[in-house]
Amino acid sequence: MKDAAYDLTLRPLTAPGGYVAPSKSKLRFNCFLLRDGLDSYDQAFRVQYRPGNTQGMRRLAPGEGVPEGCVAYLKENSEKVPTWARLLTPTFSELAAIKNISHRLVIFLPVHGRTFAVCFGYGSSTLEWSHIEANFGLRFAARRFDSNAMSGIGSRRIDASARSQWVQIPSNSSIRDFEVELDGEFTRKLVGNLEDGVEFPELGAVVATDSVSFKIDTDLHSVRDILAQMLQATLEGEASRDLAFIDSLEPLRATSDIVQRLEQRLAQELFGATGAARAESASAVPDPWDVHVLAFAPPDDLSIENLHNFAALKGDESQEFDEMSLESLRSAISGLPGRNTVGSLKSVKVQARDVNGEPASQAKPLKHWLVFEAGDGQQRYLLTLGKWYALAEGYYEKLDQDLAQIEDVTSRLGLRTWDDWGAGKNHEKHYNEKATEGRSDLICLDRHPLYPRDGDGDQVEACDLLHEDGYLIHVKHYTGSQTLSHLFSQGFVSAQTLVSDTYYRDDFIEAVKSINTGLEEVARAKPPRFVTYAIAFDGTQRLPQDLPTFSKVNLRSFARRVRMVGSVPTLARIQMTFKPKKKGRTGN
């Protein structure tokens, strides 16, 4: 599969024989880099598309002037009646003849000792994704995109929210104009122009995902030269500061030992460490990985407005469930026949359905519907959209170093433990009331609603507790990363509003005076002296070391914003002496 390496020095693009190729019509080429180690091109296809199988691709005879080693495969005339045509045929009989006809073309193009799969039509759907070099297009973009000439950014947060976003600006703009903080995001797609340079001709807008897509003359020699330069830039260049986080997620091979072990751990967490899942790993030494996130997270092809319910599928059997929650998913899976093992992560599929019972998403393997994070103090591993990643060690170390600069004031504040005070008496408001009992240095502001002048009637909570030394304490029981995102934002918005809104600040001072006039001076401090995130744990988790990775990223980001306001961010840990019921909880 490898051709001889050829000279990569910059030169005019030429056709064989040294003459300059005549101008040709341009075409958009979508190019995936194959992993090393394949014995034949046939292996790059999914099993059903391999030549000789049911839907096998057909090898095309090459014409003259084809680059050495270049091979093309075609699958034509795959017909399917669209759902809308089938349902509307009784009303409009002519729709009976309507069919979707899809063609698949894949050209394998050897480039500087590697091979690219160049896809047209639905060609990319034939590829075996475990043989594709994940993130190649994005890694190239991180090195050669002009951060001031971007037009689109797509990303997904790897936490229980699984929030996906696609931001597009019609004219080329600075990456900062998108107001998307890519640090801590799983960047899925970038659209933009390349930096000025003589090695690339005018390619127009380049689209970067796992693949790289660009527009150029329909000359495979030109395409090969462009891909060679892209490959070289990716292997040898360094990511720009604005896009550096792309390199921090290291794709893992689906067949690697570490992925097998991670899927064992995921299966144990999802199905329980009993039965088949436990038996499969009984002979192995258990991995010392803590689970930081496990959540039900629909893939990006699901449009929520069309959603009615979900179905868990196994062979010909199915179980429906209505709620977008981990517990509902688990319940549906338990109703399917047979035992649940590591293999169930692939054999069990999940599909969203609309009100008519029609598919509202593809039926994808179970692990494509989960977000998972596990690891220890040295390494974190992440699953999102069915793919596994390791967080780069250097990034993780820097993250912990930054968080170590946030002072832990647990001992200084001496906040009481969160005990079990009985059913219906263990909510946050109950803790805040109990926390001030017998203390003159601490007051509770939880029940004092404050509204900014231009807040459209929305309450902004100044803090839950106020300490005489100027700590504005915001309290939350840790139930997952979504809870923490709200907490971190709450502390920043409060401090910012106290600084910028005189009306709100005056109300805050009056509320404090109504409870304890001795704290009036503290309330008048502008900006507030300290913003304290007080997080309650019902286990032995350390703060901040054992937070999910992207909660750490969020904490670092909001701590920076708090400092910009002029306040000092701090942390405090509250110990719970019981485990509340996990009603409505969707993740760890």
Tab-separated table of N, CA and C in Angstrom, residues 237-387:
chain	number	residue	atom	x	y	z
A	237	GLY	N	4.462	20.459	11.758
A	237	GLY	CA	4.123	21.778	12.279
A	237	GLY	C	3.581	21.743	13.694
A	238	GLU	N	3.449	22.910	14.294
A	238	GLU	CA	2.876	23.061	15.620
A	238	GLU	C	1.546	23.790	15.518
A	239	ALA	N	0.601	23.376	16.365
A	239	ALA	CA	-0.717	23.999	16.349
A	239	ALA	C	-0.635	25.446	16.802
A	240	SER	N	-1.472	26.299	16.215
A	240	SER	CA	-1.541	27.693	16.631
A	240	SER	C	-2.164	27.779	18.018
A	241	ARG	N	-1.929	28.882	18.695
A	241	ARG	CA	-2.433	29.036	20.063
A	241	ARG	C	-3.954	28.930	20.124
A	242	ASP	N	-4.652	29.530	19.150
A	242	ASP	CA	-6.112	29.526	19.176
A	242	ASP	C	-6.708	28.140	18.989
A	243	LEU	N	-5.975	27.241	18.330
A	243	LEU	CA	-6.517	25.919	18.025
A	243	LEU	C	-5.718	24.801	18.686
A	244	ALA	N	-4.918	25.135	19.675
A	244	ALA	CA	-4.007	24.155	20.282
A	244	ALA	C	-4.748	23.015	20.962
A	245	PHE	N	-5.960	23.250	21.474
A	245	PHE	CA	-6.659	22.201	22.216
A	245	PHE	C	-6.982	20.988	21.348
A	246	ILE	N	-7.053	21.188	20.041
A	246	ILE	CA	-7.336	20.064	19.140
A	246	ILE	C	-6.312	18.954	19.339
A	247	ASP	N	-5.060	19.318	19.559
A	247	ASP	CA	-4.006	18.317	19.752
A	247	ASP	C	-4.060	17.656	21.120
A	248	SER	N	-4.858	18.179	22.036
A	248	SER	CA	-4.889	17.640	23.395
A	248	SER	C	-5.743	16.386	23.511
A	249	LEU	N	-6.586	16.129	22.516
A	249	LEU	CA	-7.376	14.901	22.496
A	249	LEU	C	-6.719	13.930	21.527
A	250	GLU	N	-6.133	12.868	22.065
A	250	GLU	CA	-5.400	11.908	21.255
A	250	GLU	C	-6.304	10.723	20.917
A	251	PRO	N	-6.693	10.566	19.650
A	251	PRO	CA	-7.574	9.451	19.272
A	251	PRO	C	-6.936	8.104	19.602
A	252	LEU	N	-7.740	7.165	20.086
A	252	LEU	CA	-7.271	5.818	20.398
A	252	LEU	C	-7.794	4.850	19.346
A	253	ARG	N	-6.962	3.893	18.975
A	253	ARG	CA	-7.392	2.885	17.998
A	253	ARG	C	-8.450	1.970	18.620
A	254	ALA	N	-9.495	1.702	17.848
A	254	ALA	CA	-10.597	0.897	18.362
A	254	ALA	C	-10.156	-0.499	18.761
A	255	THR	N	-9.089	-1.003	18.131
A	255	THR	CA	-8.630	-2.369	18.419
A	255	THR	C	-7.527	-2.412	19.474
A	256	SER	N	-7.159	-1.269	20.042
A	256	SER	CA	-6.052	-1.243	20.994
A	256	SER	C	-6.446	-1.873	22.323
A	257	ASP	N	-5.439	-2.314	23.057
A	257	ASP	CA	-5.677	-2.938	24.363
A	257	ASP	C	-6.333	-1.962	25.327
A	258	ILE	N	-5.926	-0.697	25.288
A	258	ILE	CA	-6.482	0.281	26.222
A	258	ILE	C	-7.971	0.494	25.977
A	259	VAL	N	-8.401	0.468	24.707
A	259	VAL	CA	-9.825	0.627	24.403
A	259	VAL	C	-10.612	-0.591	24.876
A	260	GLN	N	-10.041	-1.786	24.720
A	260	GLN	CA	-10.731	-2.986	25.199
A	260	GLN	C	-10.956	-2.898	26.705
A	261	ARG	N	-9.944	-2.430	27.430
A	261	ARG	CA	-10.063	-2.311	28.877
A	261	ARG	C	-11.054	-1.213	29.264
A	262	LEU	N	-11.037	-0.123	28.519
A	262	LEU	CA	-11.986	0.951	28.796
A	262	LEU	C	-13.423	0.494	28.565
A	263	GLU	N	-13.633	-0.294	27.532
A	263	GLU	CA	-14.992	-0.761	27.266
A	263	GLU	C	-15.437	-1.776	28.306
A	264	GLN	N	-14.493	-2.545	28.857
A	264	GLN	CA	-14.821	-3.404	29.989
A	264	GLN	C	-15.309	-2.554	31.160
A	265	ARG	N	-14.576	-1.478	31.427
A	265	ARG	CA	-14.939	-0.605	32.561
A	265	ARG	C	-16.281	0.066	32.315
A	266	LEU	N	-16.527	0.496	31.088
A	266	LEU	CA	-17.805	1.123	30.756
A	266	LEU	C	-18.945	0.129	30.925
A	267	ALA	N	-18.750	-1.096	30.441
A	267	ALA	CA	-19.802	-2.119	30.563
A	267	ALA	C	-20.121	-2.410	32.023
A	268	GLN	N	-19.088	-2.483	32.857
A	268	GLN	CA	-19.319	-2.725	34.279
A	268	GLN	C	-20.114	-1.586	34.904
A	269	GLU	N	-19.785	-0.353	34.527
A	269	GLU	CA	-20.486	0.798	35.098
A	269	GLU	C	-21.918	0.881	34.592
A	270	LEU	N	-22.137	0.513	33.334
A	270	LEU	CA	-23.465	0.628	32.732
A	270	LEU	C	-24.388	-0.520	33.119
A	271	PHE	N	-23.843	-1.742	33.093
A	271	PHE	CA	-24.670	-2.917	33.333
A	271	PHE	C	-24.538	-3.470	34.753
A	272	GLY	N	-23.517	-3.029	35.490
A	272	GLY	CA	-23.252	-3.589	36.810
A	272	GLY	C	-22.133	-4.607	36.733
A	273	ALA	N	-21.294	-4.648	37.757
A	273	ALA	CA	-20.125	-5.545	37.761
A	273	ALA	C	-20.516	-6.954	38.179
A	274	THR	N	-21.529	-7.497	37.518
A	274	THR	CA	-21.983	-8.857	37.795
A	274	THR	C	-22.199	-9.579	36.481
A	275	GLY	N	-22.507	-10.867	36.581
A	275	GLY	CA	-22.859	-11.632	35.392
A	275	GLY	C	-21.753	-11.666	34.371
A	276	ALA	N	-22.159	-11.570	33.098
A	276	ALA	CA	-21.198	-11.742	32.007
A	276	ALA	C	-20.146	-10.649	31.988
A	277	ALA	N	-20.555	-9.397	32.264
A	277	ALA	CA	-19.590	-8.298	32.215
A	277	ALA	C	-18.465	-8.534	33.205
A	278	ARG	N	-18.820	-9.087	34.376
A	278	ARG	CA	-17.800	-9.363	35.383
A	278	ARG	C	-16.965	-10.563	34.990
A	279	ALA	N	-17.614	-11.586	34.428
A	279	ALA	CA	-16.899	-12.812	34.056
A	279	ALA	C	-15.855	-12.545	32.987
A	280	GLU	N	-16.164	-11.649	32.061
A	280	GLU	CA	-15.235	-11.359	30.978
A	280	GLU	C	-13.928	-10.757	31.479
A	281	SER	N	-13.984	-10.049	32.594
A	281	SER	CA	-12.790	-9.377	33.084
A	281	SER	C	-12.228	-10.015	34.337
A	282	ALA	N	-12.772	-11.177	34.731
A	282	ALA	CA	-12.375	-11.796	35.988
A	282	ALA	C	-10.906	-12.168	36.006
A	283	SER	N	-10.365	-12.543	34.834
A	283	SER	CA	-8.981	-12.985	34.780
A	283	SER	C	-7.999	-11.827	34.685
A	284	ALA	N	-8.514	-10.622	34.422
A	284	ALA	CA	-7.636	-9.465	34.247
A	284	ALA	C	-7.481	-8.709	35.553
A	285	VAL	N	-6.373	-8.013	35.678
A	285	VAL	CA	-6.165	-7.164	36.843
A	285	VAL	C	-7.053	-5.940	36.689
A	286	PRO	N	-7.919	-5.640	37.668
A	286	PRO	CA	-8.831	-4.499	37.538
A	286	PRO	C	-8.058	-3.196	37.345
A	287	ASP	N	-8.561	-2.360	36.441
A	287	ASP	CA	-7.925	-1.066	36.224
A	287	ASP	C	-8.349	-0.102	37.326
A	288	PRO	N	-7.400	0.664	37.870
A	288	PRO	CA	-7.714	1.575	38.983
A	288	PRO	C	-8.311	2.890	38.493
A	289	TRP	N	-9.297	2.823	37.610
A	289	TRP	CA	-9.876	4.027	37.036
A	289	TRP	C	-11.150	4.408	37.773
A	290	ASP	N	-11.230	5.654	38.162
A	290	ASP	CA	-12.474	6.188	38.698
A	290	ASP	C	-13.339	6.657	37.534
A	291	VAL	N	-14.644	6.494	37.676
A	291	VAL	CA	-15.572	6.981	36.658
A	291	VAL	C	-16.004	8.392	37.044
A	292	HIS	N	-15.773	9.340	36.164
A	292	HIS	CA	-16.087	10.733	36.449
A	292	HIS	C	-17.347	11.206	35.739
A	293	VAL	N	-17.649	10.622	34.595
A	293	VAL	CA	-18.861	10.985	33.854
A	293	VAL	C	-19.406	9.742	33.168
A	294	LEU	N	-20.692	9.512	33.295
A	294	LEU	CA	-21.410	8.537	32.463
A	294	LEU	C	-22.793	9.121	32.250
A	295	ALA	N	-23.121	9.425	31.015
A	295	ALA	CA	-24.387	10.088	30.724
A	295	ALA	C	-24.922	9.651	29.373
A	296	PHE	N	-26.243	9.681	29.256
A	296	PHE	CA	-26.917	9.435	27.984
A	296	PHE	C	-26.824	10.717	27.168
A	297	ALA	N	-26.274	10.618	25.962
A	297	ALA	CA	-26.010	11.816	25.159
A	297	ALA	C	-26.308	11.519	23.696
A	298	PRO	N	-27.437	11.956	23.170
A	298	PRO	CA	-27.804	11.674	21.780
A	298	PRO	C	-26.761	12.168	20.795
A	299	PRO	N	-26.545	11.439	19.704
A	299	PRO	CA	-25.593	11.881	18.676
A	299	PRO	C	-26.122	13.102	17.948
A	300	ASP	N	-25.242	13.715	17.166
A	300	ASP	CA	-25.567	15.006	16.575
A	300	ASP	C	-26.572	14.939	15.424
A	301	ASP	N	-26.842	13.746	14.896
A	301	ASP	CA	-27.794	13.684	13.786
A	301	ASP	C	-29.242	13.719	14.271
A	302	LEU	N	-29.444	13.762	15.587
A	302	LEU	CA	-30.791	13.808	16.134
A	302	LEU	C	-31.274	15.247	16.239
A	303	SER	N	-32.414	15.524	15.616
A	303	SER	CA	-33.046	16.825	15.721
A	303	SER	C	-34.112	16.744	16.805
A	304	ILE	N	-33.908	17.464	17.910
A	304	ILE	CA	-34.766	17.321	19.083
A	304	ILE	C	-36.229	17.627	18.787
A	305	GLU	N	-36.490	18.583	17.878
A	305	GLU	CA	-37.884	18.951	17.636
A	305	GLU	C	-38.689	17.821	16.997
A	306	ASN	N	-38.007	16.843	16.396
A	306	ASN	CA	-38.718	15.704	15.794
A	306	ASN	C	-38.834	14.514	16.740
A	307	LEU	N	-38.318	14.671	17.940
A	307	LEU	CA	-38.206	13.539	18.853
A	307	LEU	C	-39.519	13.233	19.569
A	308	HIS	N	-39.892	11.949	19.591
A	308	HIS	CA	-41.033	11.495	20.388
A	308	HIS	C	-40.577	10.533	21.475
A	309	ASN	N	-39.825	9.513	21.095
A	309	ASN	CA	-39.271	8.588	22.083
A	309	ASN	C	-38.059	7.884	21.495
A	310	PHE	N	-37.562	6.875	22.218
A	310	PHE	CA	-36.385	6.135	21.787
A	310	PHE	C	-36.709	4.643	21.792
A	311	ALA	N	-35.884	3.877	21.086
A	311	ALA	CA	-36.004	2.423	21.111
A	311	ALA	C	-34.616	1.820	21.227
A	312	ALA	N	-34.473	0.887	22.172
A	312	ALA	CA	-33.259	0.084	22.273
A	312	ALA	C	-33.491	-1.185	21.468
A	313	LEU	N	-32.579	-1.501	20.554
A	313	LEU	CA	-32.773	-2.587	19.593
A	313	LEU	C	-31.706	-3.657	19.778
A	314	LYS	N	-32.137	-4.907	19.718
A	314	LYS	CA	-31.213	-6.038	19.770
A	314	LYS	C	-31.773	-7.138	18.883
A	315	GLY	N	-31.165	-7.317	17.713
A	315	GLY	CA	-31.730	-8.259	16.747
A	315	GLY	C	-33.107	-7.785	16.323
A	316	ASP	N	-34.104	-8.665	16.450
A	316	ASP	CA	-35.475	-8.323	16.083
A	316	ASP	C	-36.273	-7.771	17.255
A	317	GLU	N	-35.665	-7.696	18.434
A	317	GLU	CA	-36.358	-7.234	19.635
A	317	GLU	C	-36.111	-5.751	19.867
A	318	SER	N	-37.074	-5.088	20.503
A	318	SER	CA	-36.909	-3.673	20.817
A	318	SER	C	-37.633	-3.343	22.117
A	319	GLN	N	-37.128	-2.331	22.795
A	319	GLN	CA	-37.753	-1.803	24.008
A	319	GLN	C	-37.778	-0.285	23.891
A	320	GLU	N	-38.968	0.295	24.025
A	320	GLU	CA	-39.091	1.748	23.911
A	320	GLU	C	-38.899	2.417	25.268
A	321	PHE	N	-38.398	3.654	25.240
A	321	PHE	CA	-38.321	4.466	26.450
A	321	PHE	C	-38.492	5.922	26.064
A	322	ASP	N	-39.051	6.704	26.998
A	322	ASP	CA	-39.462	8.071	26.686
A	322	ASP	C	-38.473	9.135	27.143
A	323	GLU	N	-37.827	8.910	28.283
A	323	GLU	CA	-36.984	9.954	28.858
A	323	GLU	C	-35.561	9.893	28.324
A	324	MET	N	-34.984	11.062	28.121
A	324	MET	CA	-33.596	11.159	27.680
A	324	MET	C	-32.704	11.101	28.918
A	325	SER	N	-32.639	9.900	29.532
A	325	SER	CA	-31.883	9.754	30.766
A	325	SER	C	-31.178	8.408	30.793
A	326	LEU	N	-30.130	8.339	31.577
A	326	LEU	CA	-29.365	7.105	31.699
A	326	LEU	C	-30.195	6.003	32.327
A	327	GLU	N	-30.993	6.345	33.337
A	327	GLU	CA	-31.798	5.330	34.012
A	327	GLU	C	-32.850	4.747	33.076
A	328	SER	N	-33.468	5.581	32.234
A	328	SER	CA	-34.455	5.071	31.280
A	328	SER	C	-33.790	4.160	30.255
A	329	LEU	N	-32.593	4.533	29.824
A	329	LEU	CA	-31.847	3.697	28.888
A	329	LEU	C	-31.522	2.351	29.516
A	330	ARG	N	-31.033	2.362	30.749
A	330	ARG	CA	-30.697	1.115	31.435
A	330	ARG	C	-31.932	0.207	31.563
A	331	SER	N	-33.060	0.806	31.903
A	331	SER	CA	-34.284	0.029	32.071
A	331	SER	C	-34.694	-0.634	30.759
A	332	ALA	N	-34.581	0.114	29.655
A	332	ALA	CA	-34.946	-0.451	28.351
A	332	ALA	C	-34.003	-1.584	27.964
A	333	ILE	N	-32.718	-1.405	28.196
A	333	ILE	CA	-31.749	-2.450	27.845
A	333	ILE	C	-31.987	-3.714	28.649
A	334	SER	N	-32.357	-3.544	29.915
A	334	SER	CA	-32.596	-4.724	30.763
A	334	SER	C	-33.790	-5.543	30.282
A	335	GLY	N	-34.682	-4.915	29.494
A	335	GLY	CA	-35.835	-5.631	28.969
A	335	GLY	C	-35.555	-6.401	27.696
A	336	LEU	N	-34.347	-6.255	27.140
A	336	LEU	CA	-33.976	-6.998	25.931
A	336	LEU	C	-33.516	-8.406	26.301
A	337	PRO	N	-33.684	-9.367	25.413
A	337	PRO	CA	-33.300	-10.746	25.729
A	337	PRO	C	-31.787	-10.917	25.827
A	338	GLY	N	-31.350	-11.912	26.576
A	338	GLY	CA	-29.934	-12.244	26.678
A	338	GLY	C	-29.212	-11.414	27.718
A	339	ARG	N	-27.944	-11.781	27.944
A	339	ARG	CA	-27.128	-11.081	28.921
A	339	ARG	C	-26.466	-9.854	28.285
A	340	ASN	N	-26.189	-8.899	29.115
A	340	ASN	CA	-25.486	-7.709	28.647
A	340	ASN	C	-24.006	-7.839	28.960
A	341	THR	N	-23.196	-7.749	27.922
A	341	THR	CA	-21.755	-7.892	28.045
A	341	THR	C	-21.076	-6.702	27.383
A	342	VAL	N	-19.763	-6.741	27.335
A	342	VAL	CA	-19.029	-5.703	26.621
A	342	VAL	C	-19.484	-5.635	25.167
A	343	GLY	N	-19.775	-6.789	24.583
A	343	GLY	CA	-20.245	-6.825	23.201
A	343	GLY	C	-21.542	-6.075	22.987
A	344	SER	N	-22.325	-5.875	24.065
A	344	SER	CA	-23.600	-5.160	23.941
A	344	SER	C	-23.401	-3.697	23.582
A	345	LEU	N	-22.225	-3.157	23.856
A	345	LEU	CA	-21.958	-1.764	23.496
A	345	LEU	C	-22.036	-1.559	21.987
A	346	LYS	N	-21.830	-2.648	21.230
A	346	LYS	CA	-21.929	-2.581	19.773
A	346	LYS	C	-23.194	-3.263	19.252
A	347	SER	N	-23.575	-4.402	19.877
A	347	SER	CA	-24.707	-5.168	19.351
A	347	SER	C	-26.055	-4.539	19.679
A	348	VAL	N	-26.149	-3.857	20.819
A	348	VAL	CA	-27.379	-3.133	21.145
A	348	VAL	C	-27.321	-1.775	20.462
A	349	LYS	N	-28.380	-1.424	19.764
A	349	LYS	CA	-28.435	-0.139	19.077
A	349	LYS	C	-29.584	0.695	19.634
A	350	VAL	N	-29.457	1.984	19.479
A	350	VAL	CA	-30.480	2.917	19.954
A	350	VAL	C	-30.893	3.805	18.792
A	351	GLN	N	-32.195	4.040	18.710
A	351	GLN	CA	-32.727	4.895	17.640
A	351	GLN	C	-33.777	5.823	18.228
A	352	ALA	N	-33.773	7.073	17.805
A	352	ALA	CA	-34.827	8.021	18.167
A	352	ALA	C	-35.948	7.911	17.140
A	353	ARG	N	-37.189	8.142	17.592
A	353	ARG	CA	-38.346	8.041	16.697
A	353	ARG	C	-39.249	9.254	16.860
A	354	ASP	N	-39.949	9.580	15.754
A	354	ASP	CA	-40.858	10.723	15.798
A	354	ASP	C	-42.254	10.261	16.185
A	355	VAL	N	-43.218	11.181	16.168
A	355	VAL	CA	-44.576	10.863	16.621
A	355	VAL	C	-45.248	9.823	15.747
A	356	ASN	N	-44.770	9.624	14.527
A	356	ASN	CA	-45.334	8.617	13.628
A	356	ASN	C	-44.634	7.271	13.752
A	357	GLY	N	-43.687	7.183	14.665
A	357	GLY	CA	-42.950	5.944	14.815
A	357	GLY	C	-41.848	5.765	13.798
A	358	GLU	N	-41.607	6.807	12.985
A	358	GLU	CA	-40.556	6.749	11.983
A	358	GLU	C	-39.218	7.152	12.608
A	359	PRO	N	-38.105	6.666	12.036
A	359	PRO	CA	-36.791	7.022	12.588
A	359	PRO	C	-36.549	8.521	12.579
A	360	ALA	N	-36.114	9.063	13.715
A	360	ALA	CA	-35.711	10.464	13.810
A	360	ALA	C	-34.200	10.571	13.922
A	361	SER	N	-33.545	9.412	13.880
A	361	SER	CA	-32.080	9.360	13.884
A	361	SER	C	-31.688	8.006	13.330
A	362	GLN	N	-30.414	7.828	13.042
A	362	GLN	CA	-29.917	6.512	12.660
A	362	GLN	C	-29.926	5.587	13.874
A	363	ALA	N	-30.031	4.295	13.620
A	363	ALA	CA	-29.883	3.301	14.683
A	363	ALA	C	-28.392	3.051	14.854
A	364	LYS	N	-27.819	3.604	15.925
A	364	LYS	CA	-26.377	3.508	16.142
A	364	LYS	C	-26.081	2.659	17.371
A	365	PRO	N	-24.910	2.004	17.376
A	365	PRO	CA	-24.529	1.200	18.542
A	365	PRO	C	-24.610	2.002	19.827
A	366	LEU	N	-24.872	1.299	20.899
A	366	LEU	CA	-25.107	1.905	22.202
A	366	LEU	C	-24.036	2.912	22.598
A	367	LYS	N	-22.772	2.583	22.343
A	367	LYS	CA	-21.715	3.471	22.832
A	367	LYS	C	-21.703	4.823	22.120
A	368	HIS	N	-22.409	4.938	20.980
A	368	HIS	CA	-22.526	6.228	20.295
A	368	HIS	C	-23.499	7.159	21.018
A	369	TRP	N	-24.251	6.623	21.979
A	369	TRP	CA	-25.248	7.401	22.708
A	369	TRP	C	-24.796	7.692	24.143
A	370	LEU	N	-23.522	7.523	24.395
A	370	LEU	CA	-23.002	7.716	25.743
A	370	LEU	C	-21.837	8.697	25.750
A	371	VAL	N	-21.716	9.435	26.832
A	371	VAL	CA	-20.511	10.193	27.144
A	371	VAL	C	-19.924	9.561	28.397
A	372	PHE	N	-18.632	9.273	28.355
A	372	PHE	CA	-17.997	8.540	29.446
A	372	PHE	C	-16.606	9.117	29.676
A	373	GLU	N	-16.265	9.270	30.931
A	373	GLU	CA	-14.910	9.677	31.293
A	373	GLU	C	-14.442	8.850	32.469
A	374	ALA	N	-13.254	8.285	32.349
A	374	ALA	CA	-12.668	7.511	33.442
A	374	ALA	C	-11.175	7.775	33.460
A	375	GLY	N	-10.563	7.549	34.599
A	375	GLY	CA	-9.127	7.746	34.677
A	375	GLY	C	-8.649	7.805	36.107
A	376	ASP	N	-7.399	8.194	36.261
A	376	ASP	CA	-6.794	8.331	37.582
A	376	ASP	C	-6.075	9.673	37.643
A	377	GLY	N	-5.182	9.818	38.611
A	377	GLY	CA	-4.492	11.084	38.779
A	377	GLY	C	-3.532	11.424	37.666
A	378	GLN	N	-3.142	10.419	36.876
A	378	GLN	CA	-2.161	10.656	35.820
A	378	GLN	C	-2.760	10.724	34.422
A	379	GLN	N	-3.899	10.065	34.184
A	379	GLN	CA	-4.419	9.966	32.832
A	379	GLN	C	-5.934	9.963	32.843
A	380	ARG	N	-6.533	10.623	31.879
A	380	ARG	CA	-7.989	10.609	31.708
A	380	ARG	C	-8.317	10.122	30.302
A	381	TYR	N	-9.404	9.328	30.204
A	381	TYR	CA	-9.868	8.793	28.930
A	381	TYR	C	-11.318	9.209	28.725
A	382	LEU	N	-11.667	9.503	27.476
A	382	LEU	CA	-12.973	10.061	27.153
A	382	LEU	C	-13.621	9.305	26.002
A	383	LEU	N	-14.933	9.123	26.097
A	383	LEU	CA	-15.724	8.558	25.007
A	383	LEU	C	-16.785	9.564	24.618
A	384	THR	N	-16.839	9.904	23.336
A	384	THR	CA	-17.903	10.751	22.828
A	384	THR	C	-18.166	10.391	21.376
A	385	LEU	N	-19.442	10.361	20.991
A	385	LEU	CA	-19.844	10.047	19.619
A	385	LEU	C	-19.227	8.733	19.138
A	386	GLY	N	-19.082	7.776	20.058
A	386	GLY	CA	-18.610	6.433	19.702
A	386	GLY	C	-17.112	6.300	19.578
A	387	LYS	N	-16.343	7.370	19.836
A	387	LYS	CA	-14.894	7.314	19.674
A	387	LYS	C	-14.195	7.586	21.006
